[in-house]
Amino acid sequence: MQEDLSTETSKQYCPYCGEHIRLIIEPFDEPQTYTEDCEVCCRPMIVQVEVNGDVFLQREDD
Ligand SMILES: [Zn+2]
């Protein structure tokens, strides 16, 4: 099995349901913010990815 080295996964916890989730993080040259649905509770969370790979999750209704 060949791994795609251009992406990495980040283990996070959903800000809504607290379940463990796995995000696919793609390398970027600048900070990114996007919305992704939790795979457990399907609620939209705001994903913020810093250039150094740090990931922050926020509830959309905060
Ligand atoms: Zn969730």
mmCIF file of C-alpha atoms and ligand atoms in Angstrom:
data_model
loop_
_atom_site.group_PDB
_atom_site.id
_atom_site.type_symbol
_atom_site.label_atom_id
_atom_site.label_comp_id
_atom_site.label_asym_id
_atom_site.label_seq_id
_atom_site.Cartn_x
_atom_site.Cartn_y
_atom_site.Cartn_z
ATOM 1 C CA MET A 1 0.000 0.000 0.000
ATOM 2 C CA GLN A 2 1.371 3.331 -1.041
ATOM 3 C CA GLU A 3 0.909 6.392 1.097
ATOM 4 C CA ASP A 4 0.221 9.817 -0.284
ATOM 5 C CA LEU A 5 2.895 11.988 1.252
ATOM 6 C CA SER A 6 1.335 15.235 0.089
ATOM 7 C CA THR A 7 -1.340 15.056 2.737
ATOM 8 C CA GLU A 8 -1.356 14.182 6.402
ATOM 9 C CA THR A 9 -4.038 13.392 8.884
ATOM 10 C CA SER A 10 -4.662 15.249 12.093
ATOM 11 C CA LYS A 11 -6.426 13.679 15.050
ATOM 12 C CA GLN A 12 -8.941 16.096 16.523
ATOM 13 C CA TYR A 13 -12.060 16.118 18.609
ATOM 14 C CA CYS A 14 -15.356 17.425 17.326
ATOM 15 C CA PRO A 15 -16.302 20.712 19.052
ATOM 16 C CA TYR A 16 -19.954 19.616 19.063
ATOM 17 C CA CYS A 17 -20.130 15.946 20.018
ATOM 18 C CA GLY A 18 -16.589 15.477 21.348
ATOM 19 C CA GLU A 19 -16.030 12.399 19.240
ATOM 20 C CA HIS A 20 -12.599 11.617 17.900
ATOM 21 C CA ILE A 21 -12.329 12.530 14.238
ATOM 22 C CA ARG A 22 -9.593 12.431 11.661
ATOM 23 C CA LEU A 23 -9.000 15.324 9.332
ATOM 24 C CA ILE A 24 -7.062 15.238 6.119
ATOM 25 C CA ILE A 25 -4.681 18.176 6.164
ATOM 26 C CA GLU A 26 -3.189 19.339 2.923
ATOM 27 C CA PRO A 27 0.002 21.389 2.945
ATOM 28 C CA PHE A 28 -0.573 25.069 2.283
ATOM 29 C CA ASP A 29 1.646 28.106 1.908
ATOM 30 C CA GLU A 30 -0.692 30.252 3.952
ATOM 31 C CA PRO A 31 -3.236 29.722 6.747
ATOM 32 C CA GLN A 32 -6.508 28.191 5.626
ATOM 33 C CA THR A 33 -9.987 28.302 7.047
ATOM 34 C CA TYR A 34 -12.764 26.109 5.765
ATOM 35 C CA THR A 35 -15.892 24.377 6.905
ATOM 36 C CA GLU A 36 -16.192 20.630 7.230
ATOM 37 C CA ASP A 37 -18.999 18.454 8.506
ATOM 38 C CA CYS A 38 -18.258 16.183 11.447
ATOM 39 C CA GLU A 39 -18.303 12.593 10.269
ATOM 40 C CA VAL A 40 -20.055 11.553 13.478
ATOM 41 C CA CYS A 41 -22.741 14.171 14.129
ATOM 42 C CA CYS A 42 -22.672 15.864 10.691
ATOM 43 C CA ARG A 43 -22.614 19.364 12.134
ATOM 44 C CA PRO A 44 -20.467 21.952 10.341
ATOM 45 C CA MET A 45 -17.281 22.974 12.102
ATOM 46 C CA ILE A 46 -14.832 25.661 11.134
ATOM 47 C CA VAL A 47 -11.391 24.216 10.514
ATOM 48 C CA GLN A 48 -8.436 26.560 10.762
ATOM 49 C CA VAL A 49 -5.074 25.265 9.559
ATOM 50 C CA GLU A 50 -1.905 27.181 10.264
ATOM 51 C CA VAL A 51 1.163 27.018 8.040
ATOM 52 C CA ASN A 52 3.047 25.048 10.699
ATOM 53 C CA GLY A 53 0.365 22.375 10.650
ATOM 54 C CA ASP A 54 -1.499 23.409 13.784
ATOM 55 C CA VAL A 55 -5.217 22.771 13.505
ATOM 56 C CA PHE A 56 -7.982 24.566 15.378
ATOM 57 C CA LEU A 57 -11.639 23.597 15.360
ATOM 58 C CA GLN A 58 -14.476 25.962 16.133
ATOM 59 C CA ARG A 59 -18.208 25.608 16.326
ATOM 60 C CA GLU A 60 -19.896 27.514 13.576
ATOM 61 C CA ASP A 61 -22.377 29.018 16.014
ATOM 62 C CA ASP A 62 -19.768 30.472 18.393
HETATM 63 ZN ZN ZN B 1 -19.436 15.753 15.900
#
